């Protein structure tokens, strides 16, 4: 007996598809289209890939673009090297059945995630201020005042400092995802490992880690996409010029200044669209590489 077509599935999916198309798909294609034009004496003129050649080849644009891309890469690497390992470690600790007040610790760690970027950026600027901030006093209380420096005001340290602030704010996300993955591991597998003598770190490395690799892969992809779309914290803490001397400039702030203009810089929607398209290409390529690496890695842990 042939199954009847399930028209109700299309009916229920149609509203979501229409909304997603209106707010995501259409703006994406409109941005791609806008990047292929430029403004001339006769109005909007089709320019093909001229905007991308300007972005990558014109010294006036390429220097700023490669600086922003390099800063963005460093911003992302700090999150991968600091945020995600700490999140995994916290999840492993909080999932221990004998830990008291685990729910309180989880809530306290996750609270910064729901705070506004403006609040976080402004609060940390006050904390780290060499004039009225509390950081010098706190370091002085433990005898480490000599280590204090105006980290947000130095080109060598500003971007790293902002990345660590972002780590503090968002470490709760990988923690909760890995925590949920650890709780989903069947007790029978852990008990079998205990019978074989696998406990503590050995159990985590040989049993739990292979089972939570899919969640770690998802976290890595989310970290990559989120960091290469970052804008809010840099803008809230350092402004659109991403000072000092563009040392904290990332692709998001570079896009903002180019598209909308800032101070004496006039906005150029076509070059801004070219930057947005380049960001989309970088993120898409990065996600594809991540999926390939994750799939390759998971094959090594197949039982």
CSV table of C-alpha atoms in Angstrom, one decimal, residues 28-263:
chain,number,residue,atom,x,y,z
A,28,UNK,CA,22.6,37.0,2.6
A,29,UNK,CA,22.0,37.0,-1.2
A,30,UNK,CA,21.3,40.7,-1.1
A,31,UNK,CA,24.7,41.3,0.5
A,32,UNK,CA,26.4,39.1,-2.1
A,33,UNK,CA,24.7,41.1,-4.8
A,34,UNK,CA,25.6,44.4,-3.3
A,35,UNK,CA,29.3,43.5,-3.1
A,36,UNK,CA,29.3,43.2,-6.9
A,37,UNK,CA,28.4,46.8,-7.5
A,38,UNK,CA,30.0,50.2,-6.9
A,39,UNK,CA,28.8,53.8,-6.9
A,40,UNK,CA,29.7,55.8,-10.0
A,41,UNK,CA,28.7,59.1,-11.6
A,42,UNK,CA,25.7,57.3,-13.1
A,43,UNK,CA,24.6,55.8,-9.9
A,44,UNK,CA,25.0,52.1,-9.0
A,45,UNK,CA,27.3,50.3,-11.5
A,46,UNK,CA,28.0,46.6,-11.9
A,47,UNK,CA,31.7,46.1,-10.9
A,48,UNK,CA,32.1,42.3,-10.8
A,49,UNK,CA,34.9,41.3,-8.5
A,50,UNK,CA,36.5,44.8,-8.5
A,51,UNK,CA,35.6,45.4,-4.8
A,52,UNK,CA,37.3,42.2,-3.8
A,53,UNK,CA,40.4,43.1,-5.8
A,54,UNK,CA,40.4,46.5,-4.0
A,55,UNK,CA,40.0,44.8,-0.6
A,56,UNK,CA,42.8,42.4,-1.1
A,57,UNK,CA,45.1,44.4,-3.4
A,58,UNK,CA,44.8,48.1,-2.6
A,59,UNK,CA,47.2,49.0,0.1
A,60,UNK,CA,44.6,51.4,1.6
A,61,UNK,CA,42.3,48.5,2.2
A,62,UNK,CA,44.4,45.3,2.3
A,63,UNK,CA,46.5,46.5,5.3
A,64,UNK,CA,43.4,47.0,7.4
A,65,UNK,CA,41.7,43.8,6.2
A,66,UNK,CA,44.7,41.6,7.0
A,67,UNK,CA,45.2,43.3,10.3
A,68,UNK,CA,41.6,42.6,11.3
A,69,UNK,CA,41.8,39.0,10.0
A,70,UNK,CA,45.0,38.4,12.0
A,71,UNK,CA,43.4,39.9,15.1
A,72,UNK,CA,40.3,37.8,14.6
A,73,UNK,CA,42.4,34.6,14.3
A,74,UNK,CA,44.2,35.4,17.5
A,75,UNK,CA,40.9,36.2,19.3
A,76,UNK,CA,39.6,32.8,18.2
A,77,UNK,CA,42.7,30.9,19.2
A,78,UNK,CA,42.6,32.2,22.7
A,79,UNK,CA,39.0,31.0,23.0
A,80,UNK,CA,40.0,27.6,21.7
A,81,UNK,CA,43.1,27.3,23.9
A,82,UNK,CA,41.6,28.7,27.1
A,83,UNK,CA,37.8,28.8,27.1
A,84,UNK,CA,37.0,25.3,25.8
A,85,UNK,CA,39.5,23.4,27.9
A,86,UNK,CA,38.4,25.2,31.0
A,87,UNK,CA,34.8,24.6,30.1
A,88,UNK,CA,35.5,20.8,29.7
A,89,UNK,CA,37.4,20.7,33.0
A,90,UNK,CA,34.6,22.5,34.8
A,91,UNK,CA,32.0,20.2,33.3
A,92,UNK,CA,34.1,17.2,34.4
A,93,UNK,CA,34.3,18.5,38.0
A,94,UNK,CA,30.7,19.6,38.3
A,95,UNK,CA,29.4,16.2,36.9
A,96,UNK,CA,31.1,14.4,39.8
A,97,UNK,CA,28.2,12.8,41.8
A,98,UNK,CA,29.8,13.6,45.2
A,99,UNK,CA,30.3,17.3,44.6
A,100,UNK,CA,28.2,19.4,46.9
A,101,UNK,CA,26.4,22.6,45.8
A,102,UNK,CA,27.1,21.7,42.1
A,103,UNK,CA,23.9,23.5,41.0
A,104,UNK,CA,25.1,26.7,42.7
A,105,UNK,CA,28.5,26.6,41.0
A,106,UNK,CA,26.9,25.9,37.6
A,107,UNK,CA,24.6,28.9,38.0
A,108,UNK,CA,27.4,31.2,39.2
A,109,UNK,CA,29.6,30.3,36.2
A,110,UNK,CA,26.8,30.6,33.7
A,111,UNK,CA,25.5,34.0,34.9
A,112,UNK,CA,28.0,36.1,32.9
A,113,UNK,CA,26.8,34.5,29.7
A,114,UNK,CA,23.4,36.2,30.0
A,115,UNK,CA,24.9,39.7,30.7
A,116,UNK,CA,24.8,42.4,28.1
A,117,UNK,CA,28.0,43.1,26.1
A,118,UNK,CA,27.8,46.7,27.0
A,119,UNK,CA,27.6,45.9,30.7
A,120,UNK,CA,30.6,43.5,30.5
A,121,UNK,CA,32.7,45.9,28.4
A,122,UNK,CA,32.0,48.9,30.6
A,123,UNK,CA,32.4,47.0,33.9
A,124,UNK,CA,35.8,45.5,32.9
A,125,UNK,CA,37.0,48.9,31.7
A,126,UNK,CA,36.3,50.2,35.2
A,127,UNK,CA,37.9,47.2,36.8
A,128,UNK,CA,41.1,47.5,34.8
A,129,UNK,CA,41.4,51.2,34.8
A,130,UNK,CA,44.7,52.3,36.3
A,131,UNK,CA,43.1,55.4,37.8
A,132,UNK,CA,39.8,54.3,39.5
A,133,UNK,CA,39.8,50.5,38.8
A,134,UNK,CA,40.0,47.9,41.6
A,135,UNK,CA,42.5,45.6,39.8
A,136,UNK,CA,45.6,47.5,41.1
A,137,UNK,CA,44.3,47.3,44.6
A,138,UNK,CA,43.5,43.6,44.4
A,139,UNK,CA,46.9,42.8,43.0
A,140,UNK,CA,48.5,45.0,45.7
A,141,UNK,CA,46.6,43.1,48.4
A,142,UNK,CA,48.4,39.9,47.3
A,143,UNK,CA,51.8,41.5,46.7
A,144,UNK,CA,51.6,41.5,42.9
A,145,UNK,CA,51.0,45.1,42.1
A,146,UNK,CA,54.1,45.2,40.0
A,147,UNK,CA,52.4,43.0,37.5
A,148,UNK,CA,49.6,45.5,36.8
A,149,UNK,CA,49.7,47.5,33.6
A,150,UNK,CA,47.0,49.4,31.6
A,151,UNK,CA,46.3,46.3,29.6
A,152,UNK,CA,43.5,47.8,27.6
A,153,UNK,CA,45.7,50.8,26.7
A,154,UNK,CA,48.7,48.9,25.3
A,155,UNK,CA,48.8,47.6,21.8
A,156,UNK,CA,50.6,44.4,22.8
A,157,UNK,CA,48.1,43.4,25.4
A,158,UNK,CA,44.7,45.0,24.6
A,159,UNK,CA,43.4,42.2,22.2
A,160,UNK,CA,44.5,39.4,24.5
A,161,UNK,CA,42.9,41.1,27.5
A,162,UNK,CA,39.6,41.5,25.6
A,163,UNK,CA,39.7,37.9,24.5
A,164,UNK,CA,40.2,36.7,28.1
A,165,UNK,CA,37.3,38.9,29.2
A,166,UNK,CA,35.2,37.2,26.5
A,167,UNK,CA,36.4,33.8,27.8
A,168,UNK,CA,35.2,34.8,31.3
A,169,UNK,CA,31.8,35.7,29.9
A,170,UNK,CA,31.2,32.7,27.7
A,171,UNK,CA,33.0,29.8,29.4
A,172,UNK,CA,29.6,28.7,30.8
A,173,UNK,CA,28.4,27.7,27.3
A,174,UNK,CA,31.0,24.9,26.7
A,175,UNK,CA,30.7,23.9,30.4
A,176,UNK,CA,26.9,23.3,30.1
A,177,UNK,CA,27.1,21.5,26.8
A,178,UNK,CA,29.9,19.2,28.0
A,179,UNK,CA,28.1,18.8,31.3
A,180,UNK,CA,24.9,17.6,29.5
A,181,UNK,CA,27.0,15.2,27.3
A,182,UNK,CA,28.7,13.7,30.4
A,183,UNK,CA,25.4,13.1,32.1
A,184,UNK,CA,24.1,11.3,29.1
A,185,UNK,CA,26.8,8.6,29.3
A,186,UNK,CA,25.1,5.4,30.4
A,187,UNK,CA,26.1,4.2,33.9
A,188,UNK,CA,26.7,0.7,32.6
A,189,UNK,CA,29.6,1.9,30.5
A,190,UNK,CA,31.2,3.6,33.5
A,191,UNK,CA,30.7,0.7,35.7
A,192,UNK,CA,32.2,-1.6,33.2
A,193,UNK,CA,35.3,0.7,33.1
A,194,UNK,CA,35.6,0.5,36.9
A,195,UNK,CA,35.6,-3.2,36.7
A,196,UNK,CA,38.5,-3.0,34.3
A,197,UNK,CA,40.3,-0.7,36.7
A,198,UNK,CA,39.6,2.6,34.8
A,199,UNK,CA,38.9,5.4,37.3
A,200,UNK,CA,39.6,9.1,37.5
A,201,UNK,CA,41.6,10.6,34.7
A,202,UNK,CA,42.0,7.2,32.9
A,203,UNK,CA,38.2,6.8,32.8
A,204,UNK,CA,37.8,10.3,31.5
A,205,UNK,CA,40.4,9.9,28.8
A,206,UNK,CA,39.5,6.4,27.6
A,207,UNK,CA,35.8,6.3,28.1
A,208,UNK,CA,34.2,9.7,28.6
A,209,UNK,CA,36.3,11.7,26.1
A,210,UNK,CA,35.5,9.5,23.1
A,211,UNK,CA,31.8,9.7,23.9
A,212,UNK,CA,31.7,13.4,24.2
A,213,UNK,CA,33.7,14.1,21.1
A,214,UNK,CA,30.6,15.1,19.1
A,215,UNK,CA,29.8,17.7,21.7
A,216,UNK,CA,33.3,19.0,21.6
A,217,UNK,CA,33.1,19.2,17.8
A,218,UNK,CA,29.9,21.3,18.1
A,219,UNK,CA,31.5,23.6,20.6
A,220,UNK,CA,34.5,24.1,18.4
A,221,UNK,CA,32.3,25.0,15.4
A,222,UNK,CA,30.2,27.4,17.6
A,223,UNK,CA,33.4,29.0,18.9
A,224,UNK,CA,34.7,29.5,15.4
A,225,UNK,CA,31.5,31.0,14.1
A,226,UNK,CA,30.9,33.1,17.1
A,227,UNK,CA,34.4,34.6,17.2
A,228,UNK,CA,34.6,35.4,13.5
A,229,UNK,CA,31.2,37.2,14.0
A,230,UNK,CA,32.4,39.0,17.1
A,231,UNK,CA,31.8,42.7,17.3
A,232,UNK,CA,29.9,43.8,20.5
A,233,UNK,CA,32.6,43.4,23.1
A,234,UNK,CA,35.3,45.2,21.1
A,235,UNK,CA,32.9,48.0,20.2
A,236,UNK,CA,31.7,48.4,23.8
A,237,UNK,CA,35.2,48.4,25.3
A,238,UNK,CA,37.3,50.1,22.6
A,239,UNK,CA,34.8,51.8,20.3
A,240,UNK,CA,34.5,51.5,16.5
A,241,UNK,CA,38.2,52.5,16.0
A,242,UNK,CA,39.2,49.5,18.0
A,243,UNK,CA,42.1,51.2,19.7
A,244,UNK,CA,44.8,51.6,20.6
A,245,UNK,CA,45.9,52.2,17.0
A,246,UNK,CA,43.6,49.4,15.6
A,247,UNK,CA,45.3,46.8,17.7
A,248,UNK,CA,41.9,45.3,18.7
A,249,UNK,CA,40.3,45.7,15.3
A,250,UNK,CA,38.6,42.6,14.1
A,251,UNK,CA,36.5,41.8,11.0
A,252,UNK,CA,33.3,42.9,12.7
A,253,UNK,CA,34.5,46.4,13.7
A,254,UNK,CA,36.2,46.8,10.3
A,255,UNK,CA,32.9,45.9,8.6
A,256,UNK,CA,31.0,48.4,10.8
A,257,UNK,CA,33.3,51.3,10.0
A,258,UNK,CA,33.4,50.5,6.3
A,259,UNK,CA,29.6,50.0,5.9
A,260,UNK,CA,28.2,52.7,8.1
A,261,UNK,CA,31.1,55.1,8.3
A,262,UNK,CA,32.6,56.5,11.5
A,263,UNK,CA,33.8,60.0,12.4
